[in-house]
Amino acid sequence: MKKSALIILLIAAFSSAVVVMVELGIRSAVLSPFILLDSKKEEGVQKVLTGYSIYQGDYLLDIQNNTTATGEQPLAFHIGNTVYGFSEIHTENVALPAGDEWKVMTRRGIDAEIGHDATIQSSDRKFYFNEYTIRAPENNASFSLHLKPEFSRPLILFIYLSSFLLPCLLSLFFNQVLSMRNLFSLFFPFILAGILPLLLNYHFTMGYALLLTNSYIWSILLCIFVPSFLSVSFATAVYQYTIKSDGDSVENEEMKETGFLAFTRRETIGLSLLVAGGLAYFFSFFLLPLSVYVKITDKWYLFTLWYLSLTLVIMAVYTVLHRFMGNYDNVGLTEPFASLKNSIEDTCKTKVSLFMKQDSVHETNAWVYSVPFTSGKGVRIYMTEGLMKNFTLDEVKAVLFHEIGHIKLKHGRWILAITFGVAIAVSLIMFFARKIMLGFGWWHYIFIFPIGVIILMLLTEWLPNKISKMFEHQADEYAVRQSGDKDLYIRTLVKLNRISEKEDGEFASRRKEWKETHPSFQKRINFIKDMT
């Protein structure tokens, strides 16, 4: 696959995932503050949730206080003293008690027509929802719901085509008609190509696609994934045509020399599988019945188990894909690696297997995986061709001692324990923060949300990175003691620092240390100098 096509595929998949998360956060009857908080203000007013929300089917939402609730509802969750109950309805014939006032909610892009005895008292078009207030006459009544597109078909078609054609047409206008050659004219169409299909199609065309296909998955593929892919593809084609017509091949040559956006066959397959698997995972949310959502969001232990399973899946997928895409060769049986391997085994009293990542001459690194820690073939150490190219054998040995230190000091087990501990803490914070925010109203929601984000950042970034830096110092100390040459290890770190700055370029100066998993090279060198 052409490297630019793979990047475009990732962008389209990311846009699709964003839509799924928005649907979960905004349209889900068990998660959305726009439904739950607004409904709580109108306690006693039942809501008909239809027009394709996150759950399957059409439901009647009934909000009651614990003290006034009548009977045990089979499908309900609790937030404070409030009971949110759901009962499935059939929109062809809905019973409406005499004098009751109900509200019908559909997504934007879908209108509702009310038939039979009920009458629409008022309608309100909000940013995400259409809301209709209906009332029964003096006697018990029934009504039917029929869904239709909110926008006309010509407008929907115009919006759909514009979402992926407008960015490339704008790029052509800038570069060919106005002959503008600056950063704005070259990159603004790319920015537009990334966000325009998402914004326009989500609001205007997705409702029509839902009515047409009766499928959330097909609607997202047709309205988000395909337009996003086409939009960025066309913008890329115009950009390449502009560069070629100007005869400016310097940038392309630099990209080839540095390997920028260059993917091996294994990396292409791995990333493609990641995109397909990621989309399948996100789309699976649309296949779960509402009862599953209600149980998970109502019981803290079920929510924690779900979050832990998600963490485990992410770790497993990352490890498997990383190994597959690396395309490693076992080089421990050939020289000079065999001598290097034997020397390390004699010093550390540990069986070692050395693996070289293919096509990695532009990378300078070595690492071990946390899972599994060891195998029948001993400790598995992975390194790149750039490491052997830029360092002497003694320096490479010092680097590999550092990696063995992580295994000997059981850092992998600690990392797993910390990861799952953080996952449990994050899941509990998310669960109870949601309960508090939705239990008290919008002001508490707005106040607690940023506090929760800060706490989550501390738990997911600062704390693990702080511990990781400590592990790096410990591995440095182990490597120095095994090599017996402090000056050699310091020279190796200095050289590694110089190469890393060259590889990272301008990004090296923008890094914030608290976000990094490794301490700065200067701090590592100072730590080694202070060793006794």
XYZ file of N, CA and C in Angstrom, residues 307 422-423 426 453-465 514:
54
model
N -13.446 -1.812 32.195
C -12.286 -0.953 31.950
C -10.994 -1.770 32.007
N -3.555 1.550 38.256
C -4.016 2.834 37.718
C -5.346 2.663 36.994
N -5.481 1.555 36.237
C -6.734 1.313 35.518
C -7.905 1.180 36.484
N -8.619 4.686 37.894
C -9.260 5.532 36.880
C -10.720 5.130 36.686
N -10.424 15.504 35.053
C -9.428 15.413 33.980
C -8.021 15.566 34.545
N -7.831 16.513 35.479
C -6.511 16.723 36.090
C -6.073 15.487 36.872
N -6.999 14.915 37.655
C -6.675 13.717 38.432
C -6.324 12.561 37.498
N -7.075 12.422 36.429
C -6.793 11.343 35.473
C -5.430 11.534 34.813
N -5.065 12.786 34.498
C -3.749 13.048 33.920
C -2.645 12.667 34.892
N -2.842 12.987 36.179
C -1.840 12.631 37.188
C -1.700 11.119 37.301
N -2.834 10.414 37.255
C -2.801 8.961 37.411
C -2.273 8.253 36.175
N -2.620 8.747 35.003
C -2.275 8.035 33.773
C -0.953 8.498 33.158
N -0.492 9.698 33.497
C 0.762 10.192 32.901
C 1.829 10.463 33.946
N 1.544 11.359 34.877
C 2.598 11.804 35.794
C 3.092 10.674 36.673
N 2.183 9.942 37.340
C 2.605 8.893 38.263
C 3.342 7.758 37.556
N 2.796 7.162 36.469
C 3.560 6.103 35.795
C 4.900 6.584 35.253
N 4.937 7.806 34.725
C 6.204 8.325 34.196
C 7.212 8.573 35.309
N 8.042 15.993 32.254
C 7.069 15.279 33.080
C 6.217 14.319 32.244
